[in-house]
Amino acid sequence: MVKIEQLHKSYITGKNSLHVLKGIDLYVEEGEMVSIMGSSGSGKSTLLNILGILDTYDEGSYYLAGELVRNMNEKKAALYRNRTLGFIFQQFNLIPFKNALENVALPLYYQKVSRKKRNQVALEYLDKVGLKDWAHHMPNELSGGQKQRVAIARALISKPKIILADEPTGALDSVTSYEVMNILKEVNNEGITMMIVTHEHDISEMTQRVIHLKDGLIEKNITNRHN
Ligand code: ADP
Ligand code: MG
């Protein structure tokens, strides 16, 4: 599903250049659930942004679902993001003035699905994450865990092949973190590939494989046999 070879990325600010990814090789099979770990500043978000076609890379290659992601124009990148990728963020990124149902339905609005149909489908996805009764609540009326479940439903509604999650439990207490991780596991059991950035060991323990980033390289790649 993901094939990355000798990937390099530097950030250039003014006269300074910061070499963040220094030759990453990474293969992720369809249906895998992997976590990416590493200390703060090790390049986890940089890698995830490249995977999500939210940022470009300098050298190497990145194949997503068999297609080379390189010099994609914004239109094609957007198409890929909408059809193949789902995103989950630490801070949920819900739209504050839209209720839970409208937040989940938003990707279908951009796909020009009628209001009636998108609300119907959004309710099914809210039900899937256990929040059917909260459909008409605004984000500020929801707990952190509920907000993240709304965000998961929103990511799922466009039927992505891969979900990319950047510290999805980073703003949650441990009980809620496990609840959210269990939902992500259920989603993965349905065949969706899952890549989760985290710096929490107990979260990475819940994935099948842990990729450790250090100094811009993959330092370790550990399979959790119990998952
Ligand atoms: P992590 O997610 O592992 O904490 P990041 O990928 O966010 O790490 O950042 C890796 C390094 O790149 C850090 O030193 C960070 O300051 C730097 N960095 C991240 N984004 C940018 C940017 N847009 N411009 C310049 N430097 C950046
Ligand atoms: Mg980060």
Short mmCIF file of C-alpha atoms and ligand atoms in Angstrom, two decimals:
data_model
loop_
_atom_site.label_atom_id
_atom_site.label_comp_id
_atom_site.label_asym_id
_atom_site.label_seq_id
_atom_site.Cartn_x
_atom_site.Cartn_y
_atom_site.Cartn_z
CA MET A 1 0.00 0.00 0.00
CA VAL A 2 2.90 2.31 0.86
CA LYS A 3 6.38 1.93 -0.63
CA ILE A 4 8.98 4.50 0.27
CA GLU A 5 12.58 4.26 -0.83
CA GLN A 6 15.52 6.46 0.12
CA LEU A 7 13.28 9.37 0.97
CA HIS A 8 14.92 12.67 1.87
CA LYS A 9 13.38 15.90 3.09
CA SER A 10 14.95 19.17 4.16
CA TYR A 11 13.32 22.36 5.34
CA ILE A 12 14.89 25.55 4.14
CA THR A 13 14.33 28.68 6.17
CA GLY A 14 16.28 31.69 5.01
CA LYS A 15 19.90 30.60 4.64
CA ASN A 16 19.52 27.54 6.83
CA SER A 17 18.66 24.05 5.70
CA LEU A 18 17.47 21.36 8.12
CA HIS A 19 17.85 17.80 6.86
CA VAL A 20 14.93 16.05 8.60
CA LEU A 21 14.48 12.76 6.72
CA LYS A 22 17.79 11.25 5.62
CA GLY A 23 16.97 8.20 3.53
CA ILE A 24 13.83 6.47 4.77
CA ASP A 25 12.85 3.04 3.44
CA LEU A 26 9.37 1.95 4.44
CA TYR A 27 6.92 -0.66 3.21
CA VAL A 28 3.42 -0.99 4.56
CA GLU A 29 1.14 -3.76 3.35
CA GLU A 30 -2.54 -3.30 2.70
CA GLY A 31 -4.47 -3.92 5.94
CA GLU A 32 -1.52 -3.35 8.29
CA MET A 33 -1.77 -1.27 11.45
CA VAL A 34 1.57 0.36 12.21
CA SER A 35 2.75 3.04 14.58
CA ILE A 36 5.55 5.52 14.04
CA MET A 37 7.48 6.51 17.14
CA GLY A 38 10.37 8.82 17.85
CA SER A 39 11.27 11.70 20.09
CA SER A 40 9.92 15.18 19.50
CA GLY A 41 11.50 16.68 16.40
CA SER A 42 12.52 13.32 14.94
CA GLY A 43 10.45 13.91 11.80
CA LYS A 44 7.27 11.91 12.52
CA SER A 45 4.88 14.63 11.39
CA THR A 46 7.10 15.45 8.42
CA LEU A 47 6.88 11.84 7.28
CA LEU A 48 3.14 11.71 7.87
CA ASN A 49 2.62 14.94 5.91
CA ILE A 50 4.53 13.48 2.97
CA LEU A 51 2.49 10.27 3.22
CA GLY A 52 -0.66 12.41 3.20
CA ILE A 53 0.50 14.37 0.13
CA LEU A 54 0.29 17.49 2.26
CA ASP A 55 3.98 18.16 1.68
CA THR A 56 6.59 17.26 -0.94
CA TYR A 57 9.92 15.43 -0.61
CA ASP A 58 13.32 16.17 -2.13
CA GLU A 59 14.77 12.79 -3.12
CA GLY A 60 13.76 9.15 -3.31
CA SER A 61 10.37 7.74 -4.19
CA TYR A 62 6.96 7.31 -2.64
CA TYR A 63 4.39 4.96 -4.13
CA LEU A 64 0.87 5.09 -2.74
CA ALA A 65 -1.45 2.25 -3.79
CA GLY A 66 0.87 1.58 -6.73
CA GLU A 67 1.09 5.17 -7.97
CA LEU A 68 4.22 7.30 -7.79
CA VAL A 69 3.54 10.41 -5.73
CA ARG A 70 5.86 12.95 -7.26
CA ASN A 71 5.26 16.43 -8.62
CA MET A 72 1.52 15.93 -8.38
CA ASN A 73 -0.40 19.06 -9.19
CA GLU A 74 -2.79 20.27 -6.48
CA LYS A 75 -5.84 18.94 -8.30
CA LYS A 76 -4.47 15.41 -8.52
CA ALA A 77 -3.13 15.55 -4.95
CA ALA A 78 -6.58 16.62 -3.71
CA LEU A 79 -8.19 13.78 -5.64
CA TYR A 80 -5.83 11.30 -4.04
CA ARG A 81 -6.35 12.75 -0.59
CA ASN A 82 -10.11 12.55 -0.98
CA ARG A 83 -10.28 9.08 -2.50
CA THR A 84 -7.45 7.22 -0.78
CA LEU A 85 -6.54 8.94 2.47
CA GLY A 86 -8.28 9.72 5.73
CA PHE A 87 -6.75 12.04 8.32
CA ILE A 88 -7.04 12.14 12.09
CA PHE A 89 -5.29 14.82 14.15
CA GLN A 90 -4.41 15.34 17.78
CA GLN A 91 -6.62 18.43 18.03
CA PHE A 92 -9.53 16.79 16.17
CA ASN A 93 -9.87 19.70 13.68
CA LEU A 94 -13.66 19.78 13.82
CA ILE A 95 -15.45 22.85 12.52
CA PRO A 96 -16.67 24.57 15.70
CA PHE A 97 -19.86 26.07 14.25
CA LYS A 98 -21.09 22.83 12.69
CA ASN A 99 -22.70 20.02 14.67
CA ALA A 100 -21.35 16.46 14.83
CA LEU A 101 -23.50 15.27 11.92
CA GLU A 102 -22.48 18.20 9.69
CA ASN A 103 -18.81 17.69 10.53
CA VAL A 104 -18.99 14.02 9.54
CA ALA A 105 -20.98 14.84 6.39
CA LEU A 106 -18.53 17.51 5.21
CA PRO A 107 -16.42 15.32 2.87
CA LEU A 108 -19.64 14.30 1.08
CA TYR A 109 -20.60 17.97 0.69
CA TYR A 110 -17.35 18.46 -1.25
CA GLN A 111 -18.26 15.41 -3.33
CA LYS A 112 -21.55 17.18 -4.13
CA VAL A 113 -23.74 14.55 -2.49
CA SER A 114 -27.25 15.87 -1.72
CA ARG A 115 -27.91 17.09 1.82
CA LYS A 116 -30.47 14.37 2.52
CA LYS A 117 -28.17 11.58 1.38
CA ARG A 118 -25.06 12.90 3.12
CA ASN A 119 -26.89 13.38 6.42
CA GLN A 120 -28.24 9.85 6.17
CA VAL A 121 -24.79 8.38 5.54
CA ALA A 122 -23.19 10.61 8.21
CA LEU A 123 -25.67 9.28 10.77
CA GLU A 124 -24.66 5.70 9.89
CA TYR A 125 -21.00 6.57 10.50
CA LEU A 126 -21.81 8.35 13.76
CA ASP A 127 -23.67 5.20 14.80
CA LYS A 128 -20.58 3.16 13.96
CA VAL A 129 -18.52 5.17 16.46
CA GLY A 130 -21.32 5.05 19.07
CA LEU A 131 -22.44 8.67 18.73
CA LYS A 132 -25.79 8.50 16.97
CA ASP A 133 -27.51 10.25 19.86
CA TRP A 134 -25.00 13.11 19.72
CA ALA A 135 -25.57 13.99 16.06
CA HIS A 136 -26.98 17.43 16.75
CA HIS A 137 -24.52 18.48 19.41
CA MET A 138 -21.87 21.08 18.68
CA PRO A 139 -18.17 20.19 19.16
CA ASN A 140 -17.92 22.30 22.34
CA GLU A 141 -20.64 20.11 23.89
CA LEU A 142 -18.60 16.95 23.34
CA SER A 143 -15.79 15.43 25.42
CA GLY A 144 -12.33 14.97 23.88
CA GLY A 145 -12.97 11.29 23.21
CA GLN A 146 -16.31 12.07 21.58
CA LYS A 147 -14.70 14.72 19.39
CA GLN A 148 -12.07 12.25 18.25
CA ARG A 149 -14.79 9.70 17.46
CA VAL A 150 -16.56 12.33 15.33
CA ALA A 151 -13.24 12.94 13.56
CA ILE A 152 -12.85 9.19 12.95
CA ALA A 153 -16.36 9.01 11.46
CA ARG A 154 -15.49 12.00 9.24
CA ALA A 155 -12.30 10.26 8.09
CA LEU A 156 -14.21 7.06 7.31
CA ILE A 157 -17.08 8.56 5.36
CA SER A 158 -15.09 8.87 2.14
CA LYS A 159 -14.04 5.20 2.39
CA PRO A 160 -10.27 5.73 2.50
CA LYS A 161 -7.76 2.95 1.86
CA ILE A 162 -5.37 4.36 4.47
CA ILE A 163 -5.92 6.34 7.63
CA LEU A 164 -3.09 8.59 8.75
CA ALA A 165 -3.32 9.65 12.37
CA ASP A 166 -0.94 12.17 13.95
CA GLU A 167 -0.95 11.70 17.74
CA PRO A 168 -4.67 10.78 17.75
CA THR A 169 -4.64 10.17 21.50
CA GLY A 170 -2.24 12.98 22.36
CA ALA A 171 -4.98 15.17 23.85
CA LEU A 172 -6.86 12.37 25.63
CA ASP A 173 -6.63 10.71 29.05
CA SER A 174 -5.52 7.08 29.09
CA VAL A 175 -8.97 5.46 29.40
CA THR A 176 -10.29 7.53 26.50
CA SER A 177 -7.10 6.84 24.54
CA TYR A 178 -7.74 3.10 24.74
CA GLU A 179 -11.36 3.59 23.64
CA VAL A 180 -10.22 5.56 20.61
CA MET A 181 -7.50 3.01 19.82
CA ASN A 182 -10.04 0.20 20.04
CA ILE A 183 -12.22 1.98 17.49
CA LEU A 184 -9.18 2.40 15.22
CA LYS A 185 -8.47 -1.33 15.63
CA GLU A 186 -12.04 -2.20 14.62
CA VAL A 187 -11.66 0.04 11.57
CA ASN A 188 -8.40 -1.73 10.75
CA ASN A 189 -10.11 -5.12 11.14
CA GLU A 190 -12.40 -4.06 8.30
CA GLY A 191 -9.31 -3.84 6.08
CA ILE A 192 -8.31 -0.18 6.22
CA THR A 193 -4.55 0.33 6.51
CA MET A 194 -3.68 2.39 9.54
CA MET A 195 -0.57 4.48 10.24
CA ILE A 196 -0.45 6.12 13.64
CA VAL A 197 2.15 8.57 14.90
CA THR A 198 2.52 8.48 18.65
CA HIS A 199 5.14 8.95 21.32
CA GLU A 200 3.24 6.80 23.84
CA HIS A 201 4.51 3.23 24.23
CA ASP A 202 1.19 1.81 25.41
CA ILE A 203 -0.45 3.16 22.24
CA SER A 204 2.22 1.74 19.93
CA GLU A 205 1.86 -1.58 21.79
CA MET A 206 -1.66 -1.78 20.38
CA THR A 207 -0.41 -1.81 16.77
CA GLN A 208 1.05 -4.70 14.79
CA ARG A 209 4.36 -3.04 14.00
CA VAL A 210 6.32 -0.19 15.52
CA ILE A 211 8.62 1.94 13.37
CA HIS A 212 11.16 3.94 15.36
CA LEU A 213 12.52 7.14 13.82
CA LYS A 214 15.79 8.56 15.04
CA ASP A 215 18.02 11.22 13.55
CA GLY A 216 16.11 11.14 10.29
CA LEU A 217 16.36 7.38 9.79
CA ILE A 218 14.38 4.30 10.73
CA GLU A 219 16.29 2.97 13.68
CA LYS A 220 14.12 -0.05 14.51
CA ASN A 221 11.15 -1.85 13.04
CA ILE A 222 9.50 -4.13 15.57
CA THR A 223 6.62 -6.54 15.04
CA ASN A 224 4.23 -6.97 17.96
CA ARG A 225 3.34 -10.64 17.70
CA HIS A 226 0.43 -10.40 20.14
CA ASN A 227 -1.56 -8.07 17.84
P1 ADP B 1 7.95 15.36 15.17
O1 ADP B 1 6.57 15.28 14.60
O2 ADP B 1 8.65 14.04 15.23
O3 ADP B 1 7.98 16.04 16.49
P2 ADP B 1 8.46 17.18 12.96
O4 ADP B 1 8.36 16.35 11.74
O5 ADP B 1 7.30 18.04 13.30
O6 ADP B 1 8.85 16.25 14.19
O7 ADP B 1 9.74 18.13 12.86
C1 ADP B 1 11.03 17.64 12.54
C2 ADP B 1 12.00 18.82 12.51
O8 ADP B 1 11.68 19.67 11.42
C3 ADP B 1 11.94 19.70 13.75
O9 ADP B 1 13.25 20.12 14.04
C4 ADP B 1 11.06 20.86 13.32
O10 ADP B 1 11.41 22.02 14.02
C5 ADP B 1 11.40 20.98 11.85
N1 ADP B 1 10.26 21.48 11.05
C6 ADP B 1 9.04 20.91 10.98
N2 ADP B 1 8.24 21.56 10.12
C7 ADP B 1 9.00 22.58 9.63
C8 ADP B 1 8.74 23.64 8.69
N3 ADP B 1 7.55 23.76 8.08
N4 ADP B 1 9.74 24.50 8.43
C9 ADP B 1 10.95 24.38 9.05
N5 ADP B 1 11.25 23.42 9.93
C10 ADP B 1 10.29 22.52 10.22
MG MG B 2 4.69 15.81 15.34
#
